[in-house]
Short mmCIF file of N, CA and C in Angstrom, two decimals:
data_model
loop_
_atom_site.label_atom_id
_atom_site.label_comp_id
_atom_site.label_asym_id
_atom_site.label_seq_id
_atom_site.Cartn_x
_atom_site.Cartn_y
_atom_site.Cartn_z
N MET A 87 0.87 -1.09 0.11
CA MET A 87 -0.05 0.04 0.01
C MET A 87 1.00 1.38 0.11
N ARG A 88 2.11 1.02 0.38
CA ARG A 88 2.90 2.29 0.72
C ARG A 88 3.49 2.39 -0.86
N VAL A 89 3.65 1.73 -1.81
CA VAL A 89 4.21 1.77 -3.07
C VAL A 89 3.54 2.96 -3.73
N PRO A 90 1.96 2.93 -3.90
CA PRO A 90 1.38 3.83 -4.59
C PRO A 90 1.68 5.33 -4.06
N SER A 91 1.55 5.33 -2.76
CA SER A 91 1.77 6.74 -2.27
C SER A 91 3.08 7.07 -2.47
N LEU A 92 4.10 6.30 -2.33
CA LEU A 92 5.55 6.79 -2.86
C LEU A 92 5.57 7.14 -4.40
N ILE A 93 4.87 6.64 -5.31
CA ILE A 93 4.92 6.91 -6.58
C ILE A 93 4.20 8.14 -6.65
N LEU A 94 3.11 8.43 -6.16
CA LEU A 94 2.51 9.71 -6.29
C LEU A 94 3.34 10.94 -5.67
N HIS A 95 3.91 10.51 -4.61
CA HIS A 95 4.80 11.59 -4.07
C HIS A 95 5.94 12.12 -4.73
N GLU A 96 6.56 11.00 -5.52
CA GLU A 96 7.46 11.37 -6.49
C GLU A 96 7.02 12.22 -7.76
N ALA A 97 5.97 11.79 -8.16
CA ALA A 97 5.31 12.54 -9.19
C ALA A 97 4.93 13.98 -9.03
N VAL A 98 4.55 14.19 -7.85
CA VAL A 98 4.39 15.52 -7.42
C VAL A 98 5.60 16.28 -7.21
N LEU A 99 6.74 15.74 -6.78
CA LEU A 99 7.98 16.33 -6.68
C LEU A 99 8.48 16.73 -7.87
N ARG A 100 8.19 15.79 -8.91
CA ARG A 100 8.93 16.00 -10.25
C ARG A 100 7.87 17.20 -10.88
N LEU A 101 6.80 17.15 -10.70
CA LEU A 101 6.13 18.28 -11.20
C LEU A 101 6.36 19.76 -10.65
N GLY A 102 6.66 19.73 -9.66
CA GLY A 102 6.97 21.04 -8.84
C GLY A 102 5.73 21.89 -8.73
N ARG A 103 5.99 23.05 -8.27
CA ARG A 103 4.75 23.85 -7.93
C ARG A 103 4.01 24.46 -9.13
N VAL A 104 4.62 24.83 -10.12
CA VAL A 104 4.20 25.05 -11.49
C VAL A 104 3.17 23.91 -11.96
N GLY A 105 3.80 22.81 -11.98
CA GLY A 105 3.24 21.75 -12.59
C GLY A 105 1.82 21.15 -11.79
N MET A 106 2.05 21.46 -10.41
CA MET A 106 0.70 21.06 -9.53
C MET A 106 -0.44 22.11 -9.68
N ALA A 107 0.26 23.55 -10.04
CA ALA A 107 -0.86 24.62 -10.20
C ALA A 107 -1.43 24.19 -11.54
N ALA A 108 -0.59 23.63 -12.50
CA ALA A 108 -1.48 23.42 -13.96
C ALA A 108 -2.53 22.22 -13.66
N VAL A 109 -2.09 21.25 -12.75
CA VAL A 109 -2.83 20.20 -12.58
C VAL A 109 -4.22 20.62 -11.76
N LEU A 110 -4.30 21.45 -10.82
CA LEU A 110 -5.11 22.08 -10.12
C LEU A 110 -6.02 22.90 -11.02
N VAL A 111 -5.45 23.66 -12.01
CA VAL A 111 -6.33 24.49 -12.69
C VAL A 111 -7.10 23.59 -13.84
N ALA A 112 -6.64 22.40 -14.37
CA ALA A 112 -7.17 21.35 -15.08
C ALA A 112 -8.32 20.79 -14.28
N VAL A 113 -8.10 20.47 -13.12
CA VAL A 113 -9.31 19.69 -12.48
C VAL A 113 -10.25 20.77 -12.15
N LEU A 114 -10.16 22.02 -11.65
CA LEU A 114 -10.76 23.06 -11.71
C LEU A 114 -11.72 23.33 -13.01
N ALA A 115 -10.93 23.24 -13.97
CA ALA A 115 -11.78 23.50 -15.31
C ALA A 115 -12.58 22.39 -15.75
N LEU A 116 -12.26 21.06 -15.24
CA LEU A 116 -12.90 20.11 -15.44
C LEU A 116 -14.43 20.08 -14.76
N ALA A 117 -14.15 20.58 -13.38
CA ALA A 117 -15.43 20.59 -12.38
C ALA A 117 -16.43 21.56 -12.78
N VAL A 118 -15.63 22.83 -13.40
CA VAL A 118 -16.62 23.91 -14.00
C VAL A 118 -17.33 23.45 -15.18
N ALA A 119 -16.75 22.82 -16.05
CA ALA A 119 -17.22 22.20 -17.17
C ALA A 119 -18.53 20.98 -16.99
N LEU A 120 -18.09 20.45 -15.85
CA LEU A 120 -19.36 19.38 -15.37
C LEU A 120 -20.43 20.09 -14.86
N ALA A 121 -20.02 21.07 -13.99
CA ALA A 121 -21.21 21.72 -13.08
C ALA A 121 -21.80 22.75 -13.98
N VAL A 122 -21.35 23.37 -14.83
CA VAL A 122 -21.88 24.44 -15.43
C VAL A 122 -22.06 24.37 -16.83
N VAL A 123 -21.02 24.03 -17.56
CA VAL A 123 -21.34 24.24 -19.07
C VAL A 123 -21.99 22.96 -19.63
N LEU A 124 -22.08 21.60 -18.96
CA LEU A 124 -22.72 20.60 -19.42
C LEU A 124 -24.32 20.76 -19.38
N PRO A 125 -24.77 21.21 -17.98
CA PRO A 125 -26.08 21.56 -18.03
C PRO A 125 -26.66 22.58 -19.05
N GLN A 126 -25.91 23.68 -19.30
CA GLN A 126 -26.22 24.69 -20.16
C GLN A 126 -26.27 24.07 -21.41
N TRP A 127 -25.37 23.13 -21.78
CA TRP A 127 -25.24 22.72 -23.32
C TRP A 127 -26.43 21.66 -23.52
N GLN A 128 -27.07 20.92 -22.26
CA GLN A 128 -28.05 19.93 -22.49
C GLN A 128 -29.53 20.78 -22.65
N ARG A 129 -29.56 22.12 -22.10
CA ARG A 129 -30.64 22.95 -22.04
C ARG A 129 -30.71 23.52 -23.53
N VAL A 130 -29.66 23.77 -24.16
CA VAL A 130 -29.57 24.39 -25.50
C VAL A 130 -30.14 23.15 -26.55
N ARG A 131 -29.71 22.05 -26.26
CA ARG A 131 -30.20 21.03 -27.01
C ARG A 131 -31.64 20.87 -26.61
N GLU A 132 -32.17 20.80 -25.60
CA GLU A 132 -33.83 20.76 -25.45
C GLU A 132 -34.36 21.92 -26.08
N LEU A 133 -33.97 23.22 -26.13
CA LEU A 133 -34.37 24.26 -26.67
C LEU A 133 -34.50 24.21 -28.16
N ARG A 134 -33.42 23.66 -28.71
CA ARG A 134 -33.38 23.22 -30.19
C ARG A 134 -34.55 22.27 -30.62
N ALA A 135 -34.47 21.22 -29.94
CA ALA A 135 -35.81 20.14 -30.02
C ALA A 135 -37.02 20.77 -29.98
N SER A 136 -37.18 21.56 -28.99
CA SER A 136 -38.49 22.26 -28.85
C SER A 136 -38.80 23.35 -30.06
N GLU A 137 -37.76 23.87 -30.60
CA GLU A 137 -37.97 24.84 -31.50
C GLU A 137 -38.19 24.19 -32.94
N ALA A 138 -37.51 22.99 -33.09
CA ALA A 138 -37.98 22.07 -34.27
C ALA A 138 -39.48 21.56 -34.18
N ASP A 139 -39.91 21.35 -32.93
CA ASP A 139 -41.34 20.97 -32.73
C ASP A 139 -42.24 22.10 -33.06
N ALA A 140 -41.91 23.29 -32.49
CA ALA A 140 -42.72 24.32 -32.67
C ALA A 140 -42.80 24.88 -34.28
N SER A 141 -41.71 24.56 -35.02
CA SER A 141 -41.70 24.99 -36.34
C SER A 141 -42.59 23.93 -37.21
N VAL A 142 -42.31 22.59 -36.81
CA VAL A 142 -43.23 21.75 -37.44
C VAL A 142 -44.70 22.00 -37.23
N GLN A 143 -45.09 22.32 -35.96
CA GLN A 143 -46.54 22.72 -35.62
C GLN A 143 -47.02 24.04 -36.35
N VAL A 144 -46.08 25.03 -36.61
CA VAL A 144 -46.38 26.39 -37.52
C VAL A 144 -46.58 25.79 -38.90
N LYS A 145 -46.04 24.89 -39.44
CA LYS A 145 -46.16 24.48 -40.77
C LYS A 145 -47.45 23.60 -40.79
N ARG A 146 -47.75 22.96 -39.97
CA ARG A 146 -49.12 22.22 -39.80
C ARG A 146 -50.17 23.26 -39.57
N LEU A 147 -49.84 24.19 -38.99
CA LEU A 147 -50.99 25.46 -38.95
C LEU A 147 -51.16 26.16 -40.26
N GLU A 148 -50.04 26.37 -40.94
CA GLU A 148 -50.23 26.99 -42.34
C GLU A 148 -50.97 26.17 -43.24
N ARG A 149 -50.69 24.97 -43.16
CA ARG A 149 -51.31 23.93 -44.15
C ARG A 149 -52.82 23.70 -43.59
N GLY A 150 -53.10 24.22 -42.49
CA GLY A 150 -54.48 23.88 -42.07
C GLY A 150 -54.82 22.65 -41.62
N GLU A 151 -53.76 21.84 -41.14
CA GLU A 151 -53.86 20.34 -40.59
C GLU A 151 -54.20 20.56 -39.19
N LEU A 152 -53.79 21.65 -38.38
CA LEU A 152 -54.05 22.06 -36.90
C LEU A 152 -54.67 23.04 -36.88
N LYS A 153 -55.67 23.08 -35.74
CA LYS A 153 -56.58 24.28 -35.46
C LYS A 153 -55.92 24.68 -33.99
N VAL A 154 -56.06 26.19 -33.85
CA VAL A 154 -55.62 26.82 -32.77
C VAL A 154 -56.74 26.53 -31.65
N GLN A 155 -56.41 26.04 -30.55
CA GLN A 155 -57.38 26.16 -29.27
C GLN A 155 -57.48 27.54 -28.82
N ALA A 156 -58.68 27.68 -28.25
CA ALA A 156 -58.99 29.00 -27.94
C ALA A 156 -58.40 29.15 -26.44
N LYS A 157 -57.88 30.36 -26.15
CA LYS A 157 -57.07 30.58 -24.82
C LYS A 157 -58.04 30.22 -23.70
N PRO A 158 -57.58 29.77 -22.78
CA PRO A 158 -58.53 29.55 -21.57
C PRO A 158 -59.26 30.80 -21.11
N GLU A 159 -58.36 31.91 -20.84
CA GLU A 159 -58.81 33.19 -20.59
C GLU A 159 -59.85 33.74 -21.60
N GLN A 160 -59.79 33.56 -22.60
CA GLN A 160 -60.62 33.81 -23.61
C GLN A 160 -61.99 32.90 -23.45
N GLN A 161 -61.94 31.70 -23.34
CA GLN A 161 -63.08 30.83 -23.13
C GLN A 161 -63.77 31.29 -21.92
N VAL A 162 -62.95 31.62 -20.81
CA VAL A 162 -63.96 32.08 -19.55
C VAL A 162 -64.52 33.45 -19.89
N LEU A 163 -63.94 34.25 -20.58
CA LEU A 163 -64.58 35.55 -21.04
C LEU A 163 -65.84 35.34 -21.76
N ASP A 164 -65.67 34.27 -22.70
CA ASP A 164 -66.94 34.03 -23.48
C ASP A 164 -67.97 33.44 -22.58
N ASP A 165 -67.72 32.68 -21.85
CA ASP A 165 -68.81 31.87 -20.90
C ASP A 165 -69.24 33.10 -20.16
N LEU A 166 -68.55 34.00 -19.59
CA LEU A 166 -69.08 35.02 -18.92
C LEU A 166 -70.17 35.94 -19.62
N ARG A 167 -69.64 36.27 -20.87
CA ARG A 167 -70.60 36.86 -21.68
C ARG A 167 -71.94 36.41 -22.00
N GLN A 168 -71.88 35.10 -22.05
CA GLN A 168 -73.08 34.27 -22.30
C GLN A 168 -73.95 34.39 -21.05
N GLN A 169 -73.42 34.54 -19.83
CA GLN A 169 -74.22 34.23 -18.53
C GLN A 169 -74.70 35.83 -18.26
N LEU A 170 -73.99 36.99 -18.71
CA LEU A 170 -74.43 38.18 -18.28
C LEU A 170 -75.95 38.45 -19.08
N PRO A 171 -76.62 39.49 -18.41
CA PRO A 171 -77.80 39.97 -19.25
C PRO A 171 -77.19 40.70 -20.36
N GLY A 172 -78.05 40.99 -21.35
CA GLY A 172 -77.88 41.90 -22.52
C GLY A 172 -78.09 43.04 -22.33
N GLN A 173 -77.34 43.93 -23.21
CA GLN A 173 -77.63 45.39 -23.02
C GLN A 173 -79.10 45.87 -23.05
N PRO A 174 -79.87 45.21 -23.88
CA PRO A 174 -81.24 45.80 -24.00
C PRO A 174 -82.09 45.56 -22.81
N GLN A 175 -81.59 44.74 -21.74
CA GLN A 175 -82.15 44.47 -20.50
C GLN A 175 -81.84 45.44 -19.44
N ALA A 176 -81.01 46.45 -19.78
CA ALA A 176 -80.41 47.48 -18.90
C ALA A 176 -81.68 48.18 -18.14
N SER A 177 -82.63 48.61 -18.82
CA SER A 177 -83.81 49.39 -18.11
C SER A 177 -84.38 48.57 -17.20
N GLU A 178 -84.65 47.19 -17.69
CA GLU A 178 -85.50 46.29 -16.54
C GLU A 178 -84.52 46.08 -15.21
N LEU A 179 -83.12 46.05 -15.41
CA LEU A 179 -82.30 45.70 -14.24
C LEU A 179 -82.32 47.01 -13.46
N ILE A 180 -82.42 48.18 -14.02
CA ILE A 180 -82.29 49.36 -13.19
C ILE A 180 -83.86 49.65 -12.82
N GLU A 181 -84.73 49.18 -13.33
CA GLU A 181 -86.18 49.20 -12.62
C GLU A 181 -86.19 48.10 -11.31
N ARG A 182 -85.48 47.06 -11.56
CA ARG A 182 -85.51 46.11 -10.43
C ARG A 182 -84.58 46.85 -9.21
N LEU A 183 -83.72 47.64 -9.42
CA LEU A 183 -82.87 48.39 -8.58
C LEU A 183 -83.70 49.42 -7.95
N TYR A 184 -84.62 50.09 -8.72
CA TYR A 184 -85.46 51.00 -7.75
C TYR A 184 -86.69 50.19 -7.07
N HIS A 185 -86.87 49.13 -7.53
CA HIS A 185 -88.09 48.17 -6.76
C HIS A 185 -87.27 47.64 -5.39
N LEU A 186 -86.11 47.41 -5.57
CA LEU A 186 -85.21 47.02 -4.34
C LEU A 186 -85.24 48.09 -3.46
N ALA A 187 -84.83 49.17 -3.84
CA ALA A 187 -84.79 50.41 -2.65
C ALA A 187 -86.25 50.73 -2.18
N SER A 188 -87.19 50.58 -3.08
CA SER A 188 -88.65 50.91 -2.48
C SER A 188 -89.00 49.74 -1.41
N ALA A 189 -88.57 48.61 -1.52
CA ALA A 189 -88.98 47.42 -0.64
C ALA A 189 -88.22 47.88 0.58
N GLU A 190 -87.13 48.44 0.67
CA GLU A 190 -86.34 48.99 1.96
C GLU A 190 -86.91 50.44 2.44
N ARG A 191 -87.70 50.85 1.49
CA ARG A 191 -88.14 52.17 2.00
C ARG A 191 -87.09 53.21 1.92
N ILE A 192 -86.25 53.04 0.86
CA ILE A 192 -85.17 54.07 0.70
C ILE A 192 -85.63 54.95 -0.33
N SER A 193 -85.31 56.22 -0.20
CA SER A 193 -85.73 57.37 -1.29
C SER A 193 -84.46 57.35 -2.24
N LEU A 194 -84.49 57.09 -3.39
CA LEU A 194 -83.37 57.31 -4.51
C LEU A 194 -83.69 58.64 -5.14
N ALA A 195 -83.05 59.44 -5.07
CA ALA A 195 -83.18 60.62 -6.03
C ALA A 195 -82.64 60.58 -7.34
N ARG A 196 -82.97 61.24 -8.29
CA ARG A 196 -82.50 61.31 -9.60
C ARG A 196 -81.09 60.93 -9.67
N GLY A 197 -80.71 59.94 -10.22
CA GLY A 197 -79.21 59.48 -10.43
C GLY A 197 -78.51 60.07 -11.82
N GLU A 198 -77.36 59.45 -11.91
CA GLU A 198 -76.50 59.88 -13.06
C GLU A 198 -76.18 58.30 -13.77
N TYR A 199 -76.43 58.29 -14.99
CA TYR A 199 -76.07 57.12 -15.70
C TYR A 199 -75.24 57.46 -16.88
N ALA A 200 -74.38 56.46 -17.15
CA ALA A 200 -73.41 56.48 -18.32
C ALA A 200 -73.00 55.05 -18.75
N LEU A 201 -73.27 54.86 -20.10
CA LEU A 201 -73.22 53.89 -20.68
C LEU A 201 -71.82 53.82 -21.41
N GLY A 202 -71.03 52.86 -21.15
CA GLY A 202 -69.62 52.56 -21.84
C GLY A 202 -69.31 51.35 -22.13
N VAL A 203 -68.07 51.23 -22.85
CA VAL A 203 -67.58 49.85 -23.02
C VAL A 203 -66.17 49.72 -22.44
N ASP A 204 -66.17 48.53 -21.64
CA ASP A 204 -64.89 48.30 -20.81
C ASP A 204 -63.66 47.98 -22.05
N PRO A 205 -62.86 48.61 -22.23
CA PRO A 205 -61.83 48.37 -23.32
C PRO A 205 -61.05 47.04 -23.16
N LYS A 206 -60.89 46.49 -22.10
CA LYS A 206 -60.30 45.44 -21.98
C LYS A 206 -60.95 44.03 -22.23
N THR A 207 -62.34 44.04 -21.83
CA THR A 207 -63.17 43.02 -21.87
C THR A 207 -64.34 43.10 -22.94
N GLN A 208 -64.41 44.33 -23.45
CA GLN A 208 -65.42 44.47 -24.60
C GLN A 208 -66.92 44.39 -23.95
N LEU A 209 -66.99 44.52 -22.64
CA LEU A 209 -68.47 44.20 -22.11
C LEU A 209 -68.97 45.66 -21.96
N ALA A 210 -70.30 45.74 -21.96
CA ALA A 210 -70.85 47.08 -21.70
C ALA A 210 -71.08 47.26 -20.13
N ARG A 211 -70.75 48.50 -19.98
CA ARG A 211 -70.74 48.80 -18.26
C ARG A 211 -71.68 50.07 -18.28
N TYR A 212 -72.68 49.93 -17.35
CA TYR A 212 -73.54 50.98 -16.96
C TYR A 212 -72.93 51.62 -15.74
N GLN A 213 -72.43 52.59 -15.74
CA GLN A 213 -72.22 53.28 -14.48
C GLN A 213 -73.05 54.11 -13.98
N ILE A 214 -73.53 53.93 -12.72
CA ILE A 214 -74.59 54.46 -12.24
C ILE A 214 -74.17 55.14 -10.74
N VAL A 215 -74.52 56.35 -10.49
CA VAL A 215 -74.32 57.06 -9.55
C VAL A 215 -75.84 57.51 -8.83
N LEU A 216 -76.00 57.28 -7.58
CA LEU A 216 -77.44 57.33 -7.06
C LEU A 216 -77.31 58.02 -5.48
N PRO A 217 -77.90 59.19 -5.37
CA PRO A 217 -78.09 59.68 -4.06
C PRO A 217 -79.20 58.89 -3.35
N VAL A 218 -78.76 58.53 -2.14
CA VAL A 218 -79.59 57.60 -1.18
C VAL A 218 -80.14 58.40 0.05
N ARG A 219 -81.11 57.94 0.56
CA ARG A 219 -81.45 58.67 1.97
C ARG A 219 -82.40 57.75 2.67
N GLY A 220 -81.94 57.38 3.75
CA GLY A 220 -82.55 56.26 4.57
C GLY A 220 -81.71 56.14 5.81
N SER A 221 -82.35 55.15 6.80
CA SER A 221 -81.56 54.63 7.84
C SER A 221 -80.32 53.80 7.53
N TYR A 222 -79.50 53.62 8.27
CA TYR A 222 -78.21 52.70 8.13
C TYR A 222 -78.73 51.16 7.73
N PRO A 223 -79.81 50.76 8.63
CA PRO A 223 -80.19 49.35 8.37
C PRO A 223 -80.96 49.35 7.00
N GLN A 224 -81.57 50.42 6.54
CA GLN A 224 -82.44 50.30 5.44
C GLN A 224 -81.31 50.27 4.25
N ILE A 225 -80.21 51.13 4.41
CA ILE A 225 -79.20 51.21 3.25
C ILE A 225 -78.58 50.13 3.00
N ARG A 226 -78.26 49.48 4.24
CA ARG A 226 -77.48 48.05 4.46
C ARG A 226 -78.42 46.93 3.76
N GLY A 227 -79.56 47.14 4.12
CA GLY A 227 -80.34 46.04 3.46
C GLY A 227 -80.58 45.98 2.02
N PHE A 228 -80.79 47.14 1.47
CA PHE A 228 -80.94 47.69 0.01
C PHE A 228 -79.66 47.07 -0.67
N LEU A 229 -78.43 47.38 -0.23
CA LEU A 229 -77.30 46.95 -0.70
C LEU A 229 -77.02 45.42 -0.74
N LYS A 230 -77.47 44.87 0.24
CA LYS A 230 -77.28 43.43 0.32
C LYS A 230 -78.19 42.63 -0.58
N ALA A 231 -79.34 43.28 -0.67
CA ALA A 231 -80.46 42.69 -1.72
C ALA A 231 -79.98 43.10 -3.02
N LEU A 232 -79.29 44.14 -3.37
CA LEU A 232 -78.88 44.56 -4.65
C LEU A 232 -77.83 43.63 -5.13
N LEU A 233 -76.98 43.30 -4.29
CA LEU A 233 -75.82 42.30 -4.72
C LEU A 233 -76.13 40.98 -4.80
N ALA A 234 -77.21 40.65 -3.89
CA ALA A 234 -77.73 39.27 -4.12
C ALA A 234 -78.56 39.06 -5.38
N GLN A 235 -79.50 39.87 -5.63
CA GLN A 235 -80.25 39.88 -6.77
C GLN A 235 -79.79 40.22 -8.19
N LEU A 236 -78.95 41.20 -8.04
CA LEU A 236 -78.17 41.63 -9.48
C LEU A 236 -76.67 41.51 -9.37
N PRO A 237 -76.15 39.91 -9.58
CA PRO A 237 -74.87 39.79 -9.28
C PRO A 237 -73.87 40.37 -10.40
N THR A 238 -74.62 41.11 -11.33
CA THR A 238 -73.42 41.75 -12.44
C THR A 238 -73.46 43.07 -11.94
N VAL A 239 -73.64 43.46 -10.72
CA VAL A 239 -73.52 44.73 -10.15
C VAL A 239 -72.34 44.71 -9.30
N VAL A 240 -71.33 45.66 -9.42
CA VAL A 240 -70.47 45.92 -8.66
C VAL A 240 -70.43 47.23 -8.10
N LEU A 241 -70.34 47.29 -6.83
CA LEU A 241 -70.42 48.26 -5.84
C LEU A 241 -68.93 48.99 -5.72
N GLU A 242 -68.93 50.09 -6.11
CA GLU A 242 -67.63 50.75 -6.31
C GLU A 242 -67.31 51.77 -5.13
N ASP A 243 -68.41 52.50 -4.66
CA ASP A 243 -68.09 53.54 -3.70
C ASP A 243 -69.45 53.77 -3.10
N LEU A 244 -69.30 54.07 -1.79
CA LEU A 244 -70.46 54.34 -0.98
C LEU A 244 -69.98 55.54 0.20
N GLU A 245 -71.01 56.63 -0.05
CA GLU A 245 -70.46 57.52 0.96
C GLU A 245 -71.76 57.82 1.56
N LEU A 246 -71.80 57.92 3.03
CA LEU A 246 -72.84 58.17 3.92
C LEU A 246 -72.32 59.38 4.87
N GLN A 247 -73.45 60.18 5.25
CA GLN A 247 -73.17 61.32 6.21
C GLN A 247 -74.55 61.49 6.77
N ARG A 248 -74.44 62.17 8.04
CA ARG A 248 -75.75 62.60 8.76
C ARG A 248 -75.25 63.97 8.85
N LYS A 249 -76.57 64.67 9.03
CA LYS A 249 -76.58 66.41 9.08
C LYS A 249 -76.13 66.56 10.77
N ARG A 250 -76.61 65.74 11.61
CA ARG A 250 -76.45 65.92 13.06
C ARG A 250 -76.12 64.48 13.53
N ILE A 251 -75.48 64.65 14.68
CA ILE A 251 -75.31 63.13 15.32
C ILE A 251 -76.28 62.37 15.72
N GLY A 252 -77.52 63.03 16.32
CA GLY A 252 -78.69 62.35 16.59
C GLY A 252 -79.72 62.05 15.41
N ASP A 253 -79.39 62.28 14.26
CA ASP A 253 -80.27 62.02 13.08
C ASP A 253 -80.29 60.62 12.87
N ARG A 254 -81.47 59.85 12.75
CA ARG A 254 -81.47 58.69 12.14
C ARG A 254 -81.28 58.33 10.71
N GLU A 255 -81.71 59.43 10.12
CA GLU A 255 -81.65 59.27 8.60
C GLU A 255 -80.31 59.84 7.91
N LEU A 256 -79.70 58.99 7.23
CA LEU A 256 -78.49 59.13 6.50
C LEU A 256 -78.86 59.68 5.05
N ASN A 257 -77.94 60.61 4.71
CA ASN A 257 -77.71 61.01 3.26
C ASN A 257 -76.54 60.44 2.60
N GLY A 258 -76.62 59.95 1.30
CA GLY A 258 -75.47 59.34 0.89
C GLY A 258 -75.27 59.37 -0.55
N ARG A 259 -74.34 58.75 -1.20
CA ARG A 259 -74.17 58.48 -2.64
C ARG A 259 -73.80 57.16 -2.77
N VAL A 260 -74.42 56.24 -3.71
CA VAL A 260 -73.87 55.20 -4.19
C VAL A 260 -73.44 55.01 -5.58
N ARG A 261 -72.17 54.51 -5.70
CA ARG A 261 -71.59 54.54 -7.04
C ARG A 261 -71.44 52.93 -7.42
N MET A 262 -72.05 52.57 -8.53
CA MET A 262 -71.95 51.24 -8.93
C MET A 262 -71.76 51.05 -10.50
N THR A 263 -71.31 50.03 -10.71
CA THR A 263 -71.22 49.56 -12.19
C THR A 263 -72.15 48.26 -12.47
N LEU A 264 -72.94 48.43 -13.36
CA LEU A 264 -73.60 47.17 -14.14
C LEU A 264 -73.12 46.68 -15.26
N TYR A 265 -72.51 45.51 -15.27
CA TYR A 265 -72.05 44.98 -16.26
C TYR A 265 -72.93 44.06 -17.31
N LEU A 266 -72.83 44.49 -18.46
CA LEU A 266 -73.88 43.65 -19.49
C LEU A 266 -73.22 43.13 -20.79
N SER A 267 -73.77 42.13 -21.29
CA SER A 267 -73.11 41.68 -22.32
C SER A 267 -73.64 42.64 -23.60
N ARG A 268 -72.84 42.68 -24.68
CA ARG A 268 -73.04 43.60 -25.89
C ARG A 268 -73.90 42.83 -26.81
N SER A 269 -74.18 41.75 -26.48
CA SER A 269 -75.06 40.84 -27.56
C SER A 269 -76.48 41.15 -27.43
#
């Protein structure tokens, strides 16, 4: 067992410091190649293979052999459009809104209405600002019924105030958006 260590010791002495430094640099270069370069090289090979697969699919698309699947987000948006009430039903929904307010004995003054189109989803949106007047439980009941019965309404802002501390009646403003399908 001592013979190999003696041979190794003589080889190290023959190499000297410069030779040992060269051997260490070579070992370090080999370690870097195995740890860093080899995985990157394999990743490049995988990317080239996926690029080849993608180009084959593009050619199949151009020839009409393959059809593009709808994006999942687009499918969700299409399903949402089908479930939303249509834009012609806006007056019925606003009438239901006033009916809910009268059921809670809340007075709704003349409101502001603006019809627009959401640029991202292309849904019709009816922005409604209504002045409200009633007690806190009445207004809360109205909003709860509104959100339960008109699920396409989004409550955006609610401002409530009293003229005096002892008043039971509140004056306020409700800002909401009613989303509708444009079909």
